[in-house]
Short mmCIF file of C-alpha atoms in Angstrom, two decimals:
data_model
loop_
_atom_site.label_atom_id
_atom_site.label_comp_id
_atom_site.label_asym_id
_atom_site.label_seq_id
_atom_site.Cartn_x
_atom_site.Cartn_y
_atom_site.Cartn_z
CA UNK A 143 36.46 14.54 9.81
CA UNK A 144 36.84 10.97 9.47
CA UNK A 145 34.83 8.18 11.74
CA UNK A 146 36.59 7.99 15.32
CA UNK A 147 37.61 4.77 16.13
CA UNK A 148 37.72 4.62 19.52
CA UNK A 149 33.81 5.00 19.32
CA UNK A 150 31.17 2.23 18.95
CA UNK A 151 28.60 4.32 17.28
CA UNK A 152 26.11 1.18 16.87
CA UNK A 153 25.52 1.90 20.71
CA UNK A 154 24.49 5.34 20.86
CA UNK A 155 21.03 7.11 20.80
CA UNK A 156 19.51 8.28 17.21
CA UNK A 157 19.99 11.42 18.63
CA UNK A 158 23.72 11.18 19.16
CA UNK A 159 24.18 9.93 15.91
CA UNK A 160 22.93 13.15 14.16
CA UNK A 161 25.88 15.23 15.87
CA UNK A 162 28.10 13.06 14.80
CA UNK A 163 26.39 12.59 11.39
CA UNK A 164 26.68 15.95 10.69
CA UNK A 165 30.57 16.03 11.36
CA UNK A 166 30.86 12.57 9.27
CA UNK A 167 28.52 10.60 6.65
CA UNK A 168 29.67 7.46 7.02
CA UNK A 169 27.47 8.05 10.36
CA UNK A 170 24.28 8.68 8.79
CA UNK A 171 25.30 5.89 7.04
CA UNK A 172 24.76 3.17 10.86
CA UNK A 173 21.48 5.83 11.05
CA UNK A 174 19.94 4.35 7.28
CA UNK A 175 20.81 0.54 8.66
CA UNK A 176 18.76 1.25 11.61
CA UNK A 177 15.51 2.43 9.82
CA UNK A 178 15.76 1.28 6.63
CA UNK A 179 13.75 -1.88 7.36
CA UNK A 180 11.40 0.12 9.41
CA UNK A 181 10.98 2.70 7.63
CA UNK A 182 10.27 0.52 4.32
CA UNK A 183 7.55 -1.67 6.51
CA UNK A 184 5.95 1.58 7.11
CA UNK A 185 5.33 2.85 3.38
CA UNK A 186 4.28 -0.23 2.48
CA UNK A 187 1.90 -0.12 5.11
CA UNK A 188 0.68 2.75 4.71
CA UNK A 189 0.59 2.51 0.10
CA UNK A 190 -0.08 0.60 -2.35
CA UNK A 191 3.63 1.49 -3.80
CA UNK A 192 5.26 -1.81 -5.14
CA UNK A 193 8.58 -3.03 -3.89
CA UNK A 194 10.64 -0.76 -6.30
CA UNK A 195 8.33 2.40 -5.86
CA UNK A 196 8.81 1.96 -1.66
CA UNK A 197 12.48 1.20 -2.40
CA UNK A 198 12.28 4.49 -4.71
CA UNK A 199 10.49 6.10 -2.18
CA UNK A 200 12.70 4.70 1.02
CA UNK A 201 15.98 6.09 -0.60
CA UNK A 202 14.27 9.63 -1.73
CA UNK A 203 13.68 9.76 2.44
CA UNK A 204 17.00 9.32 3.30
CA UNK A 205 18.51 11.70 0.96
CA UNK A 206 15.88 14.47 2.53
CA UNK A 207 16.86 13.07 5.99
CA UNK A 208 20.29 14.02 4.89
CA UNK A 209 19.55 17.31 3.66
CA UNK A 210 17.80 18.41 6.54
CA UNK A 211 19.97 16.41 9.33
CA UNK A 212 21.15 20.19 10.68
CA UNK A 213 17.24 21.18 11.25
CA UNK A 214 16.77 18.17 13.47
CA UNK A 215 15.15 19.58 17.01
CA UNK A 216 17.27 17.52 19.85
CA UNK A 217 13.81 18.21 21.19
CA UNK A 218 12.04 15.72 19.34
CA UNK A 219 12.81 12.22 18.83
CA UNK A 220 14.82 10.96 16.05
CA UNK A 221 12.57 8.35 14.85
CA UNK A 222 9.36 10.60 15.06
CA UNK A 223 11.60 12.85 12.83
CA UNK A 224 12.26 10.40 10.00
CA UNK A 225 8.71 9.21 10.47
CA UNK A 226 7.47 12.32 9.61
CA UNK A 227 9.58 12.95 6.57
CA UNK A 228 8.90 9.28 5.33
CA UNK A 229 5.13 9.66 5.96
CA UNK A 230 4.41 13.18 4.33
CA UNK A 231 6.71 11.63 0.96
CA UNK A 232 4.49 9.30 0.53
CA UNK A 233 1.74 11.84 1.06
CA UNK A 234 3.23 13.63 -1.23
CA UNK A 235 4.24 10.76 -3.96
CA UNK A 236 0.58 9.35 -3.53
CA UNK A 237 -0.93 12.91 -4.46
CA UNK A 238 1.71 13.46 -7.38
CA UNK A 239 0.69 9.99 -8.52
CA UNK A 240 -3.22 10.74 -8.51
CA UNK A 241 -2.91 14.19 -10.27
CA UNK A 242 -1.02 12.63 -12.63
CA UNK A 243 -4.22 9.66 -13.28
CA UNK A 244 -1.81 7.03 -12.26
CA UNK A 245 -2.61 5.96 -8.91
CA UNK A 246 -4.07 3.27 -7.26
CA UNK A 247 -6.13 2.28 -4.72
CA UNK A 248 -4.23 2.20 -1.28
CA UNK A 249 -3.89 -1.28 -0.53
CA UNK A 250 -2.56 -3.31 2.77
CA UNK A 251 -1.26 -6.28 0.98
CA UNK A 252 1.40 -7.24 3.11
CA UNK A 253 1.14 -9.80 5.40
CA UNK A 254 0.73 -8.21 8.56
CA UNK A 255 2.71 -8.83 11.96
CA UNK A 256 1.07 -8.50 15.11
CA UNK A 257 3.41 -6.30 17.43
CA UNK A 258 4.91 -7.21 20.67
CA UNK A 259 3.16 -3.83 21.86
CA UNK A 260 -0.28 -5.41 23.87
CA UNK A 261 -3.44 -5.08 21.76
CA UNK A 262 -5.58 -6.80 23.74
CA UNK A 263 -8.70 -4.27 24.23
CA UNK A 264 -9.44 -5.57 20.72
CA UNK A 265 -9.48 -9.33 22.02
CA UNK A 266 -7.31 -10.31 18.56
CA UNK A 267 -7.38 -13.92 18.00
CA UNK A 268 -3.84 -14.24 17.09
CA UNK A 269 -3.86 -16.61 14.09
CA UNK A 270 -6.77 -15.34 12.14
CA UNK A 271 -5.95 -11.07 13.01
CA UNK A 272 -3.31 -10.23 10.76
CA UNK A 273 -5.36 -10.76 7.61
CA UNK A 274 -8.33 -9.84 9.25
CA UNK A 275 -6.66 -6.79 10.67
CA UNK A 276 -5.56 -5.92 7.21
CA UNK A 277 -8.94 -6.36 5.68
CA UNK A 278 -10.63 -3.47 8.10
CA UNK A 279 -7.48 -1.42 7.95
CA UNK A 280 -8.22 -1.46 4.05
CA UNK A 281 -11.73 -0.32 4.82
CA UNK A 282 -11.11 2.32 7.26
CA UNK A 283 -10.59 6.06 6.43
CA UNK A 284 -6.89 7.07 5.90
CA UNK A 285 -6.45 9.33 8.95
CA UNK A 286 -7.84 6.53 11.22
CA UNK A 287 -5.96 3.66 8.79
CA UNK A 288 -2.25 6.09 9.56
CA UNK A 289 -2.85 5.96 13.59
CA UNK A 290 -4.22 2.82 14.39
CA UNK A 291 -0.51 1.44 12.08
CA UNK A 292 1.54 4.13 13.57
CA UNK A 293 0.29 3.35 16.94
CA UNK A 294 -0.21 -0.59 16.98
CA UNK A 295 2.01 -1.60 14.58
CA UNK A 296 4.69 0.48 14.40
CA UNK A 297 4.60 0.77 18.60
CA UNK A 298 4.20 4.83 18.42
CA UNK A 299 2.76 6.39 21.67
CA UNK A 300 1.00 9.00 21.20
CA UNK A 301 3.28 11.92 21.70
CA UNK A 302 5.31 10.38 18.78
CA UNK A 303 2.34 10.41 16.76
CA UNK A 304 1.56 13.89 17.80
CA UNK A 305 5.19 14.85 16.12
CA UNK A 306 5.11 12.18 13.31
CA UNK A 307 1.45 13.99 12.19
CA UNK A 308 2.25 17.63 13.65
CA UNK A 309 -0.75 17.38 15.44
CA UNK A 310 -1.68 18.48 18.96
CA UNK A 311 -2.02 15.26 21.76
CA UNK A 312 -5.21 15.86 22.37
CA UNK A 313 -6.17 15.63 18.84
CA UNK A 314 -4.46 12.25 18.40
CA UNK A 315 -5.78 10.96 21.87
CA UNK A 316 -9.68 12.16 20.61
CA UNK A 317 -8.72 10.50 16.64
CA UNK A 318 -7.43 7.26 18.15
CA UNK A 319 -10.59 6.86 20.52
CA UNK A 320 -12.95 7.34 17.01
CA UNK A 321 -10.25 5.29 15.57
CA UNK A 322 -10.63 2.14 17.69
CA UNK A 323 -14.75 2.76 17.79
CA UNK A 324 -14.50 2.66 13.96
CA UNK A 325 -12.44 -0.10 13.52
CA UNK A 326 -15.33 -2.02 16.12
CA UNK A 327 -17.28 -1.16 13.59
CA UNK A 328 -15.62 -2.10 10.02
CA UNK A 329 -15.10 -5.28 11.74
CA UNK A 330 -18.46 -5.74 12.34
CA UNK A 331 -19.82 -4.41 9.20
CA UNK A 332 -17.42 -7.09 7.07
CA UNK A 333 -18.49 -9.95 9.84
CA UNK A 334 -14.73 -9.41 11.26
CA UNK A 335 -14.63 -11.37 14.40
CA UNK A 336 -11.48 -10.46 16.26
#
């Protein structure tokens, strides 16, 4: 089936996309432009990959995307989907890379953004918390690192978390609450004022 003309696929949901993906790649192809960007913040975000590893790793999560387009629940958002597929591969690189000795430490070096999404309850002082933010981030155990990025810098609420992690709600609601208490507390144990 070839690409219907009479169709401005750059307008419709992610989730219209995949039926029409599935009929058509050149499709999945307006789906990669729309998360490729994204999706590469993320892993770098979450790693310590280097351009050409999260490029590596970026491309390797589209192909799987691909692969498993026809398992996509309609019941589930499309971006919690591919969220979930990029965040367990690098999971999954990360762990391949430390059994085989040649890992290293996870590492926020990117200059972080501050999000349009409101982040006030942690009183950021906007000039000085992107570093800053990165340097508690850095210090913070992994599963409270992934949802405090997921949720304030990659504007996830926390049902998409629940389906990015495959974790229950409640679980993510109690983790994020710990989460924010131990980031209070990084700060203030590296003299952090936010």
């Amino acid at each position: 089936m070839n690409t219907d003309e009479n169709i401005d696929y750059t307008v419709l949901s992610d989730e219209d996309l995949v039926g029409y993906a599935l009929e058509d790649v050149n499709v999945f192809g307006i789906i990669v432009e729309r998360y490729e960007k994204r999706l590469l913040r993320y892993i770098h975000r979450i790693s310590a990959f280097s351009e050409e590893g999260a490029q590596d790793i970026l491309q390797e999560v589209f192909i799987k995307a691909w692969k498993n387009l026809n398992g996509f629940s309609p019941r589930l958002k499309f971006s919690s989907w591919i969220y979930r597929i990029t965040h367990n591969f690098v999971i999954d690189t990360f762990r391949k890379s430390k059994s085989r000795g040649d890992n290293e430490p996870v590492e926020l070096t990117e200059e972080l953004s501050l999000p349009s999404k409101d982040i006030s309850e942690f009183d950021f002082d906007a000039e000085l918390s992107a570093k800053n933010m990165a340097k508690v981030l850095q210090a913070m155990p992994e599963k409270y690192q992934t949802l405090l990025i997921l949720h304030f810098l990659e504007e996830k609420d926390y049902l998409e978390i629940s389906d990015i992690l495959k974790l229950p709600k409640g679980t993510i609601a109690s983790r994020m609450s710990r989460a924010k208490e131990k980031f209070k507390k990084v700060a203030q144990t590296l003299s952090i004022q936010f």
